[in-house]
mmCIF file of C-alpha atoms in Angstrom:
data_model
loop_
_atom_site.group_PDB
_atom_site.id
_atom_site.type_symbol
_atom_site.label_atom_id
_atom_site.label_comp_id
_atom_site.label_asym_id
_atom_site.label_seq_id
_atom_site.Cartn_x
_atom_site.Cartn_y
_atom_site.Cartn_z
ATOM 1 C CA MET A 1 6.408 -8.369 38.312
ATOM 2 C CA VAL A 2 8.564 -6.256 35.985
ATOM 3 C CA PRO A 3 9.576 -8.256 32.905
ATOM 4 C CA SER A 4 13.231 -8.709 32.108
ATOM 5 C CA MET A 5 14.398 -6.769 29.054
ATOM 6 C CA THR A 6 16.462 -9.777 28.015
ATOM 7 C CA ALA A 7 13.758 -12.367 28.550
ATOM 8 C CA ILE A 8 14.475 -15.476 26.512
ATOM 9 C CA VAL A 9 11.836 -17.658 24.934
ATOM 10 C CA THR A 10 11.852 -20.783 22.864
ATOM 11 C CA SER A 11 10.408 -20.131 19.426
ATOM 12 C CA PRO A 12 8.015 -22.709 17.974
ATOM 13 C CA PRO A 13 9.062 -24.684 14.888
ATOM 14 C CA GLY A 14 8.775 -22.912 11.548
ATOM 15 C CA THR A 15 9.059 -19.356 12.840
ATOM 16 C CA GLY A 16 12.600 -18.891 11.551
ATOM 17 C CA LYS A 17 13.884 -17.660 14.927
ATOM 18 C CA SER A 18 16.682 -19.147 16.926
ATOM 19 C CA ALA A 19 15.777 -20.860 20.165
ATOM 20 C CA MET A 20 17.536 -18.172 22.233
ATOM 21 C CA GLU A 21 16.205 -15.058 20.501
ATOM 22 C CA PRO A 22 13.959 -12.759 22.577
ATOM 23 C CA THR A 23 10.622 -11.812 21.103
ATOM 24 C CA CYS A 24 9.778 -8.224 20.268
ATOM 25 C CA ALA A 25 7.243 -8.189 23.081
ATOM 26 C CA ALA A 26 9.966 -9.236 25.518
ATOM 27 C CA ARG A 27 12.020 -6.231 24.410
ATOM 28 C CA SER A 28 9.101 -3.808 24.343
ATOM 29 C CA MET A 29 9.957 -2.108 27.646
ATOM 30 C CA GLU A 30 13.546 -1.601 26.501
ATOM 31 C CA TRP A 31 12.398 -0.016 23.237
ATOM 32 C CA SER A 32 9.897 2.193 25.042
ATOM 33 C CA ILE A 33 12.589 3.512 27.387
ATOM 34 C CA GLN A 34 15.012 4.095 24.502
ATOM 35 C CA LEU A 35 12.402 6.110 22.619
ATOM 36 C CA GLU A 36 11.532 8.204 25.664
ATOM 37 C CA LYS A 37 15.185 9.020 26.360
ATOM 38 C CA GLY A 38 15.797 9.907 22.726
ATOM 39 C CA LEU A 39 12.782 12.224 22.527
ATOM 40 C CA ARG A 40 13.899 14.061 25.669
ATOM 41 C CA SER A 41 17.382 14.696 24.308
ATOM 42 C CA SER A 42 18.375 18.228 23.337
ATOM 43 C CA LYS A 43 21.278 17.090 21.156
ATOM 44 C CA PRO A 44 20.851 17.746 17.424
ATOM 45 C CA GLY A 45 19.585 14.744 15.494
ATOM 46 C CA VAL A 46 19.085 12.476 18.503
ATOM 47 C CA ARG A 47 15.292 12.767 18.536
ATOM 48 C CA VAL A 48 15.032 12.001 14.834
ATOM 49 C CA GLN A 49 17.362 9.030 15.191
ATOM 50 C CA ALA A 50 15.382 7.664 18.138
ATOM 51 C CA ILE A 51 12.183 7.863 16.097
ATOM 52 C CA LEU A 52 13.646 6.239 12.994
ATOM 53 C CA GLN A 53 14.997 3.347 15.058
ATOM 54 C CA MET A 54 11.402 2.427 15.841
ATOM 55 C CA GLY A 55 10.747 1.590 12.179
ATOM 56 C CA PRO A 56 12.541 -1.791 12.113
ATOM 57 C CA HIS A 57 11.285 -2.550 15.628
ATOM 58 C CA LEU A 58 7.622 -2.010 14.722
ATOM 59 C CA GLN A 59 8.057 -3.857 11.438
ATOM 60 C CA GLN A 60 9.505 -6.898 13.186
ATOM 61 C CA TRP A 61 6.860 -6.715 15.885
ATOM 62 C CA SER A 62 4.045 -6.590 13.322
ATOM 63 C CA THR A 63 5.256 -9.740 11.607
ATOM 64 C CA GLU A 64 5.721 -11.697 14.819
ATOM 65 C CA LEU A 65 3.493 -14.757 14.857
ATOM 66 C CA GLU A 66 0.679 -15.056 17.350
ATOM 67 C CA SER A 67 2.398 -18.188 18.652
ATOM 68 C CA ASP A 68 5.446 -16.080 19.504
ATOM 69 C CA ILE A 69 3.269 -13.602 21.363
ATOM 70 C CA ALA A 70 1.532 -16.359 23.292
ATOM 71 C CA SER A 71 4.880 -17.733 24.388
ATOM 72 C CA ASN A 72 5.689 -14.529 26.259
ATOM 73 C CA ALA A 73 4.084 -16.025 29.346
ATOM 74 C CA THR A 74 7.101 -18.287 29.659
ATOM 75 C CA SER A 75 9.440 -15.277 29.716
ATOM 76 C CA GLY A 76 7.897 -13.594 32.746
ATOM 77 C CA LEU A 77 5.698 -11.092 30.911
ATOM 78 C CA VAL A 78 2.421 -10.319 32.614
ATOM 79 C CA SER A 79 -0.523 -10.906 30.293
ATOM 80 C CA GLY A 80 -1.198 -7.771 28.243
ATOM 81 C CA GLU A 81 1.967 -6.013 29.396
ATOM 82 C CA ASP A 82 3.548 -6.131 25.941
ATOM 83 C CA ARG A 83 0.500 -4.362 24.497
ATOM 84 C CA LEU A 84 0.790 -1.713 27.180
ATOM 85 C CA PHE A 85 4.354 -0.965 26.099
ATOM 86 C CA ALA A 86 3.330 -1.055 22.430
ATOM 87 C CA ASN A 87 0.581 1.481 23.016
ATOM 88 C CA THR A 88 2.995 3.642 24.996
ATOM 89 C CA ILE A 89 5.420 3.661 22.065
ATOM 90 C CA LEU A 90 2.653 4.532 19.600
ATOM 91 C CA LEU A 91 1.404 7.376 21.793
ATOM 92 C CA ARG A 92 4.911 8.791 22.132
ATOM 93 C CA LEU A 93 5.304 8.770 18.367
ATOM 94 C CA ALA A 94 1.922 10.479 17.966
ATOM 95 C CA ASP A 95 2.888 13.093 20.561
ATOM 96 C CA ALA A 96 6.168 13.684 18.737
ATOM 97 C CA PHE A 97 4.219 14.207 15.521
ATOM 98 C CA ARG A 98 1.813 16.624 17.185
ATOM 99 C CA GLY A 99 4.455 18.759 18.883
ATOM 100 C CA GLY A 100 7.429 18.302 16.586
ATOM 101 C CA ASP A 101 8.859 20.323 13.738
ATOM 102 C CA LYS A 102 8.859 19.351 10.074
ATOM 103 C CA GLU A 103 11.801 16.958 10.431
ATOM 104 C CA ILE A 104 10.266 15.196 13.427
ATOM 105 C CA ARG A 105 6.900 14.801 11.707
ATOM 106 C CA LEU A 106 8.504 13.443 8.571
ATOM 107 C CA SER A 107 10.468 10.922 10.648
ATOM 108 C CA VAL A 108 7.300 9.662 12.339
ATOM 109 C CA VAL A 109 5.617 9.210 8.963
ATOM 110 C CA LYS A 110 8.635 7.291 7.653
ATOM 111 C CA VAL A 111 8.387 4.876 10.584
ATOM 112 C CA PHE A 112 4.780 3.949 9.869
ATOM 113 C CA LEU A 113 5.288 3.813 6.105
ATOM 114 C CA PHE A 114 8.165 1.394 6.706
ATOM 115 C CA GLU A 115 5.984 -0.761 8.936
ATOM 116 C CA ARG A 116 3.105 -0.780 6.442
ATOM 117 C CA LYS A 117 5.297 -1.672 3.480
ATOM 118 C CA HIS A 118 6.715 -4.716 5.223
ATOM 119 C CA ARG A 119 3.357 -5.704 6.691
ATOM 120 C CA GLU A 120 1.843 -5.825 3.208
ATOM 121 C CA ASN A 121 4.628 -8.173 2.115
ATOM 122 C CA ARG A 122 4.338 -10.500 5.098
ATOM 123 C CA LYS A 123 4.367 -14.221 4.361
ATOM 124 C CA HIS A 124 2.471 -15.359 7.435
ATOM 125 C CA LYS A 125 -1.270 -14.768 7.144
ATOM 126 C CA MET A 126 -1.548 -15.350 10.890
ATOM 127 C CA CYS A 127 0.119 -11.995 11.488
ATOM 128 C CA LYS A 128 -2.477 -9.303 12.104
ATOM 129 C CA GLY A 129 0.008 -6.503 12.506
ATOM 130 C CA LEU A 130 0.856 -4.307 15.450
ATOM 131 C CA LEU A 131 -1.473 -1.588 14.139
ATOM 132 C CA SER A 132 -4.603 -3.707 13.895
ATOM 133 C CA LYS A 133 -7.555 -2.243 15.753
ATOM 134 C CA ALA A 134 -7.665 -5.205 18.127
ATOM 135 C CA ARG A 135 -4.106 -4.536 19.309
ATOM 136 C CA VAL A 136 -4.268 -0.732 19.624
ATOM 137 C CA ALA A 137 -6.370 0.002 22.685
ATOM 138 C CA ASN A 138 -5.928 3.775 22.503
ATOM 139 C CA HIS A 139 -6.457 4.225 18.768
ATOM 140 C CA LEU A 140 -8.873 7.116 19.341
ATOM 141 C CA GLU A 141 -6.130 9.032 21.149
ATOM 142 C CA LEU A 142 -3.727 8.426 18.271
ATOM 143 C CA LEU A 143 -6.242 9.752 15.761
ATOM 144 C CA ARG A 144 -7.080 12.754 17.938
ATOM 145 C CA ARG A 145 -3.429 13.802 18.202
ATOM 146 C CA VAL A 146 -2.841 13.578 14.463
ATOM 147 C CA LYS A 147 -6.152 15.230 13.596
ATOM 148 C CA THR A 148 -5.044 18.206 15.695
ATOM 149 C CA VAL A 149 -2.112 18.644 13.319
ATOM 150 C CA PHE A 150 -4.378 18.293 10.289
ATOM 151 C CA ASP A 151 -6.793 20.918 11.603
ATOM 152 C CA SER A 152 -4.211 23.491 12.665
ATOM 153 C CA GLY A 153 -1.063 22.716 10.685
ATOM 154 C CA ASP A 154 0.259 24.042 7.398
ATOM 155 C CA LEU A 155 -0.290 22.355 4.051
ATOM 156 C CA GLU A 156 2.659 19.992 4.392
ATOM 157 C CA SER A 157 1.573 18.961 7.879
ATOM 158 C CA LYS A 158 -1.913 18.189 6.568
ATOM 159 C CA ALA A 159 -0.386 15.986 3.889
ATOM 160 C CA LEU A 160 1.734 14.095 6.423
ATOM 161 C CA ALA A 161 -1.292 13.607 8.679
ATOM 162 C CA LEU A 162 -3.198 12.053 5.773
ATOM 163 C CA VAL A 163 -0.381 9.561 5.259
ATOM 164 C CA LEU A 164 -0.658 8.493 8.894
ATOM 165 C CA PHE A 165 -4.421 8.055 8.551
ATOM 166 C CA GLY A 166 -3.696 5.700 5.675
ATOM 167 C CA CYS A 167 -1.056 3.744 7.588
ATOM 168 C CA TRP A 168 -3.547 3.384 10.446
ATOM 169 C CA ALA A 169 -6.380 2.313 8.141
ATOM 170 C CA ASP A 170 -7.413 -0.629 10.307
ATOM 171 C CA PHE A 171 -8.790 1.734 12.948
ATOM 172 C CA SER A 172 -9.051 5.076 11.113
ATOM 173 C CA ASN A 173 -11.508 3.364 8.769
ATOM 174 C CA ASP A 174 -14.107 3.223 11.549
ATOM 175 C CA ASN A 175 -13.856 6.928 12.353
ATOM 176 C CA ALA A 176 -16.417 9.020 10.469
ATOM 177 C CA GLN A 177 -14.446 12.248 10.906
ATOM 178 C CA ILE A 178 -11.284 10.751 9.446
ATOM 179 C CA ARG A 179 -13.163 9.251 6.509
ATOM 180 C CA TYR A 180 -14.675 12.656 5.785
ATOM 181 C CA LEU A 181 -11.275 14.379 5.976
ATOM 182 C CA ILE A 182 -9.784 11.938 3.479
ATOM 183 C CA LEU A 183 -12.657 12.228 1.001
ATOM 184 C CA SER A 184 -12.825 16.011 1.247
ATOM 185 C CA SER A 185 -9.069 16.235 0.679
ATOM 186 C CA LEU A 186 -9.495 14.436 -2.648
ATOM 187 C CA VAL A 187 -11.043 17.623 -4.026
ATOM 188 C CA SER A 188 -8.533 19.990 -2.436
ATOM 189 C CA SER A 189 -7.015 22.734 -4.577
ATOM 190 C CA HIS A 190 -3.536 21.726 -3.384
ATOM 191 C CA ASP A 191 -1.875 18.894 -5.283
ATOM 192 C CA CYS A 192 0.218 17.606 -2.371
ATOM 193 C CA GLU A 193 -2.893 17.232 -0.212
ATOM 194 C CA VAL A 194 -4.752 15.425 -2.996
ATOM 195 C CA ARG A 195 -1.819 13.086 -3.606
ATOM 196 C CA THR A 196 -1.563 12.008 0.033
ATOM 197 C CA SER A 197 -5.338 11.703 0.336
ATOM 198 C CA LEU A 198 -5.216 9.296 -2.621
ATOM 199 C CA PHE A 199 -2.762 7.173 -0.658
ATOM 200 C CA ALA A 200 -4.994 7.228 2.415
ATOM 201 C CA ALA A 201 -8.113 6.500 0.368
ATOM 202 C CA GLY A 202 -6.413 3.523 -1.252
ATOM 203 C CA CYS A 203 -5.575 2.102 2.171
ATOM 204 C CA LEU A 204 -9.170 2.426 3.390
ATOM 205 C CA CYS A 205 -10.595 1.022 0.140
ATOM 206 C CA GLU A 206 -8.979 -2.295 1.009
ATOM 207 C CA LEU A 207 -11.142 -2.522 4.130
ATOM 208 C CA SER A 208 -14.469 -0.795 3.498
ATOM 209 C CA ASP A 209 -16.878 -1.472 0.634
ATOM 210 C CA ASP A 210 -18.954 1.686 1.112
ATOM 211 C CA PHE A 211 -15.844 3.859 1.296
ATOM 212 C CA ALA A 212 -14.509 2.104 -1.808
ATOM 213 C CA CYS A 213 -17.725 2.845 -3.730
ATOM 214 C CA THR A 214 -17.552 6.538 -2.889
ATOM 215 C CA THR A 215 -13.859 6.721 -3.716
ATOM 216 C CA LEU A 216 -14.383 4.967 -7.050
ATOM 217 C CA GLU A 217 -16.927 7.565 -8.142
ATOM 218 C CA MET A 218 -14.566 10.366 -7.173
ATOM 219 C CA LEU A 219 -11.677 8.736 -9.035
ATOM 220 C CA PHE A 220 -13.779 8.465 -12.179
ATOM 221 C CA ASN A 221 -14.561 12.179 -11.995
ATOM 222 C CA MET A 222 -10.903 13.041 -11.386
ATOM 223 C CA MET A 223 -9.704 11.001 -14.350
ATOM 224 C CA ASN A 224 -12.232 12.683 -16.650
ATOM 225 C CA SER A 225 -11.628 16.221 -15.424
ATOM 226 C CA SER A 226 -9.489 18.570 -17.495
ATOM 227 C CA ALA A 227 -8.801 20.585 -14.340
ATOM 228 C CA VAL A 228 -6.875 17.723 -12.697
ATOM 229 C CA SER A 229 -3.146 17.671 -13.425
ATOM 230 C CA LEU A 230 -1.460 14.696 -15.081
ATOM 231 C CA PRO A 231 0.603 13.735 -11.983
ATOM 232 C CA LEU A 232 -2.596 13.522 -9.933
ATOM 233 C CA LYS A 233 -4.309 11.423 -12.594
ATOM 234 C CA LEU A 234 -1.367 9.022 -12.555
ATOM 235 C CA ALA A 235 -1.588 8.792 -8.766
ATOM 236 C CA ALA A 236 -5.344 8.225 -9.013
ATOM 237 C CA ALA A 237 -4.800 5.446 -11.556
ATOM 238 C CA GLN A 238 -2.686 3.536 -9.042
ATOM 239 C CA VAL A 239 -5.586 3.426 -6.583
ATOM 240 C CA PHE A 240 -7.575 1.158 -8.928
ATOM 241 C CA ALA A 241 -5.319 -1.726 -7.893
ATOM 242 C CA LYS A 242 -6.575 -1.312 -4.314
ATOM 243 C CA PHE A 243 -10.194 -2.373 -5.000
ATOM 244 C CA LYS A 244 -9.353 -6.031 -4.473
ATOM 245 C CA CYS A 245 -10.945 -7.033 -1.186
ATOM 246 C CA PHE A 246 -14.562 -7.058 -2.369
ATOM 247 C CA TYR A 247 -15.419 -8.877 -5.581
ATOM 248 C CA SER A 248 -18.438 -6.711 -6.405
ATOM 249 C CA ILE A 249 -16.343 -3.553 -6.036
ATOM 250 C CA ALA A 250 -13.486 -5.094 -8.017
ATOM 251 C CA ILE A 251 -15.777 -5.818 -10.978
ATOM 252 C CA LYS A 252 -17.144 -2.275 -10.929
ATOM 253 C CA ALA A 253 -13.664 -0.750 -10.675
ATOM 254 C CA PHE A 254 -12.392 -2.999 -13.465
ATOM 255 C CA LYS A 255 -15.177 -1.970 -15.856
ATOM 256 C CA ILE A 256 -14.733 1.721 -15.064
ATOM 257 C CA GLY A 257 -10.989 1.355 -15.542
ATOM 258 C CA GLN A 258 -11.425 -0.254 -18.953
ATOM 259 C CA GLU A 259 -13.756 2.554 -19.949
ATOM 260 C CA LEU A 260 -11.131 5.100 -18.940
ATOM 261 C CA VAL A 261 -8.497 3.286 -21.001
ATOM 262 C CA LEU A 262 -10.677 3.195 -24.111
ATOM 263 C CA ASN A 263 -11.632 6.859 -23.818
ATOM 264 C CA SER A 264 -8.217 8.257 -22.927
ATOM 265 C CA SER A 265 -5.751 9.580 -25.475
ATOM 266 C CA ASP A 266 -2.980 10.304 -22.973
ATOM 267 C CA GLU A 267 -0.265 7.664 -23.202
ATOM 268 C CA ASP A 268 0.902 8.130 -19.608
ATOM 269 C CA VAL A 269 -2.613 7.602 -18.278
ATOM 270 C CA LEU A 270 -3.109 4.543 -20.483
ATOM 271 C CA VAL A 271 0.078 2.916 -19.224
ATOM 272 C CA ALA A 272 -0.714 3.654 -15.571
ATOM 273 C CA MET A 273 -4.255 2.303 -15.906
ATOM 274 C CA LEU A 274 -3.136 -0.882 -17.674
ATOM 275 C CA LEU A 275 -0.638 -1.666 -14.930
ATOM 276 C CA SER A 276 -3.151 -0.951 -12.174
ATOM 277 C CA LEU A 277 -5.988 -2.927 -13.784
ATOM 278 C CA THR A 278 -3.671 -5.883 -14.344
ATOM 279 C CA GLN A 279 -2.747 -5.923 -10.665
ATOM 280 C CA LEU A 280 -6.429 -5.764 -9.758
ATOM 281 C CA ALA A 281 -7.420 -8.499 -12.222
ATOM 282 C CA SER A 282 -4.685 -10.848 -11.009
ATOM 283 C CA ASN A 283 -6.648 -11.374 -7.789
ATOM 284 C CA PHE A 284 -9.699 -12.866 -9.531
ATOM 285 C CA THR A 285 -9.867 -15.591 -12.180
ATOM 286 C CA LEU A 286 -12.767 -14.076 -14.112
ATOM 287 C CA LEU A 287 -11.207 -10.619 -14.209
ATOM 288 C CA THR A 288 -7.906 -12.146 -15.299
ATOM 289 C CA LEU A 289 -9.557 -13.760 -18.317
ATOM 290 C CA ASN A 290 -11.206 -10.454 -19.214
ATOM 291 C CA GLN A 291 -7.954 -8.566 -18.796
ATOM 292 C CA VAL A 292 -6.062 -10.999 -21.035
ATOM 293 C CA ASP A 293 -8.648 -10.469 -23.787
ATOM 294 C CA PHE A 294 -8.498 -6.718 -23.244
ATOM 295 C CA LEU A 295 -4.701 -6.645 -23.462
ATOM 296 C CA GLU A 296 -4.773 -8.778 -26.616
ATOM 297 C CA SER A 297 -7.151 -6.309 -28.233
ATOM 298 C CA LEU A 298 -4.835 -3.409 -27.423
ATOM 299 C CA VAL A 299 -1.900 -5.184 -29.054
ATOM 300 C CA LYS A 300 -3.948 -5.864 -32.192
ATOM 301 C CA GLN A 301 -5.113 -2.241 -32.413
ATOM 302 C CA GLU A 302 -1.591 -1.025 -33.204
ATOM 303 C CA ARG A 303 -1.438 1.458 -30.386
ATOM 304 C CA THR A 304 1.764 3.358 -29.667
ATOM 305 C CA PRO A 305 4.823 1.153 -29.052
ATOM 306 C CA ARG A 306 4.871 2.114 -25.384
ATOM 307 C CA VAL A 307 1.244 1.085 -24.849
ATOM 308 C CA GLN A 308 1.780 -2.187 -26.706
ATOM 309 C CA GLU A 309 4.934 -2.950 -24.753
ATOM 310 C CA THR A 310 3.023 -2.265 -21.544
ATOM 311 C CA ALA A 311 0.294 -4.674 -22.655
ATOM 312 C CA ILE A 312 2.934 -7.362 -23.258
ATOM 313 C CA ARG A 313 4.473 -6.615 -19.876
ATOM 314 C CA CYS A 314 1.065 -7.052 -18.239
ATOM 315 C CA LEU A 315 0.479 -10.352 -20.038
ATOM 316 C CA ARG A 316 3.872 -11.568 -18.860
ATOM 317 C CA PHE A 317 2.983 -10.548 -15.293
ATOM 318 C CA LEU A 318 -0.218 -12.600 -15.464
ATOM 319 C CA PHE A 319 1.696 -15.499 -17.018
ATOM 320 C CA LYS A 320 4.243 -15.537 -14.195
ATOM 321 C CA LYS A 321 1.406 -15.591 -11.673
ATOM 322 C CA GLY A 322 -0.058 -18.608 -13.455
ATOM 323 C CA ARG A 323 -2.988 -16.570 -14.769
ATOM 324 C CA CYS A 324 -2.071 -16.331 -18.461
ATOM 325 C CA LEU A 325 -1.814 -19.204 -20.959
ATOM 326 C CA TYR A 326 0.668 -17.452 -23.233
ATOM 327 C CA PRO A 327 4.126 -19.079 -23.270
ATOM 328 C CA ASP A 328 6.734 -16.570 -22.181
ATOM 329 C CA GLU A 329 8.692 -17.162 -25.406
ATOM 330 C CA HIS A 330 5.626 -16.192 -27.440
ATOM 331 C CA LEU A 331 5.274 -12.924 -25.539
ATOM 332 C CA SER A 332 8.971 -12.163 -26.038
ATOM 333 C CA SER A 333 8.673 -12.688 -29.790
ATOM 334 C CA ILE A 334 5.685 -10.367 -30.045
ATOM 335 C CA GLU A 335 7.552 -7.764 -28.022
ATOM 336 C CA LYS A 336 10.557 -7.923 -30.370
ATOM 337 C CA CYS A 337 8.332 -7.376 -33.372
ATOM 338 C CA ILE A 338 6.714 -4.372 -31.701
ATOM 339 C CA THR A 339 10.096 -2.860 -30.850
ATOM 340 C CA LYS A 340 11.796 -3.451 -34.207
ATOM 341 C CA ARG A 341 8.690 -2.741 -36.284
ATOM 342 C CA PRO A 342 9.627 -4.935 -39.297
ATOM 343 C CA CYS A 343 5.941 -5.689 -39.690
ATOM 344 C CA SER A 344 2.616 -4.548 -38.302
ATOM 345 C CA VAL A 345 1.338 -5.954 -35.049
ATOM 346 C CA ASN A 346 -1.865 -7.030 -36.771
ATOM 347 C CA GLN A 347 0.213 -9.172 -39.124
ATOM 348 C CA VAL A 348 2.066 -10.689 -36.212
ATOM 349 C CA MET A 349 -1.117 -11.600 -34.375
ATOM 350 C CA GLN A 350 -2.875 -12.939 -37.475
ATOM 351 C CA ASN A 351 -0.011 -14.956 -38.965
ATOM 352 C CA PRO A 352 2.969 -15.067 -36.592
ATOM 353 C CA THR A 353 4.741 -18.013 -38.236
ATOM 354 C CA VAL A 354 4.901 -16.311 -41.651
ATOM 355 C CA VAL A 355 5.905 -12.823 -40.572
ATOM 356 C CA CYS A 356 8.115 -13.801 -37.647
ATOM 357 C CA PRO A 357 9.355 -17.397 -37.918
ATOM 358 C CA SER A 358 10.770 -17.262 -34.398
ATOM 359 C CA MET A 359 7.194 -17.219 -33.085
ATOM 360 C CA SER A 360 6.294 -20.614 -34.496
ATOM 361 C CA PRO A 361 5.200 -23.163 -31.869
#
């Protein structure tokens, strides 16, 4: 039985959908046909537009609750038919990436970046995402198509392929060839390839402890190398926030990050590392306590105003997450003293009520 493209289902309580709104799965055949027609068009801009329209569709589909998906049986969908259409859409996008020009490939990457961004911000933990390995039956075919572009394409195409490997981390993580490509690209002589491989590596580090260990060692070497440019070091610093899924790895990354902060004289690197380590520490109570002490020590050391202001910003971030005991007013007063410089920061920390009366309890 062919499902109706306007199949109507009743959404369960708490999903935020109206009772007469069709699920994404119920519209999957319609979206698949629209994409196919758009990709076949010879009119300028139509193919790109058809691809970009898939971004919101995939994002909404990824955040659809399992209870919504289960209810598709009441709308006339044959069991598994929605996944068939989903896999068809994904394959068409992969084919477009493999055979398309620069604009087409960039559009495909934008679609999956859009889906990943919103998936990371999802409120419902029940949502596994459309791109989870369990829901993508032909994930090996997707990887094969994109790897073809990586192996034979120009430098920009390689970089775009690496972004897709990162967006598809849930199943690219299990592929030894893809893992090797990402790690080997971290030591590429081309900055754009290294930058996108850092993105992909960060995505896989959230899922694999052994991959995270290898990546952490490579990041440490990158941050300490004089041959690595500042923009790449800043991008590498952001990856430290990704070591949050395994406590043992998080502790190791946190200690290495602190070592990099203490041994670095570059203000930009210091700021980037402080922000990244604070994000990492906010996931674990013990690391949060250590980070608060570490940030306090940086404020007392009379570092540059920018570093001190960043430390205050990080403390405020932890406070707003319920991880820091500092009152927000106290942090604001310290920040004002750092900015105006009427007194030394050491004086403020040692005797705040004398030097800055506004900081009194």
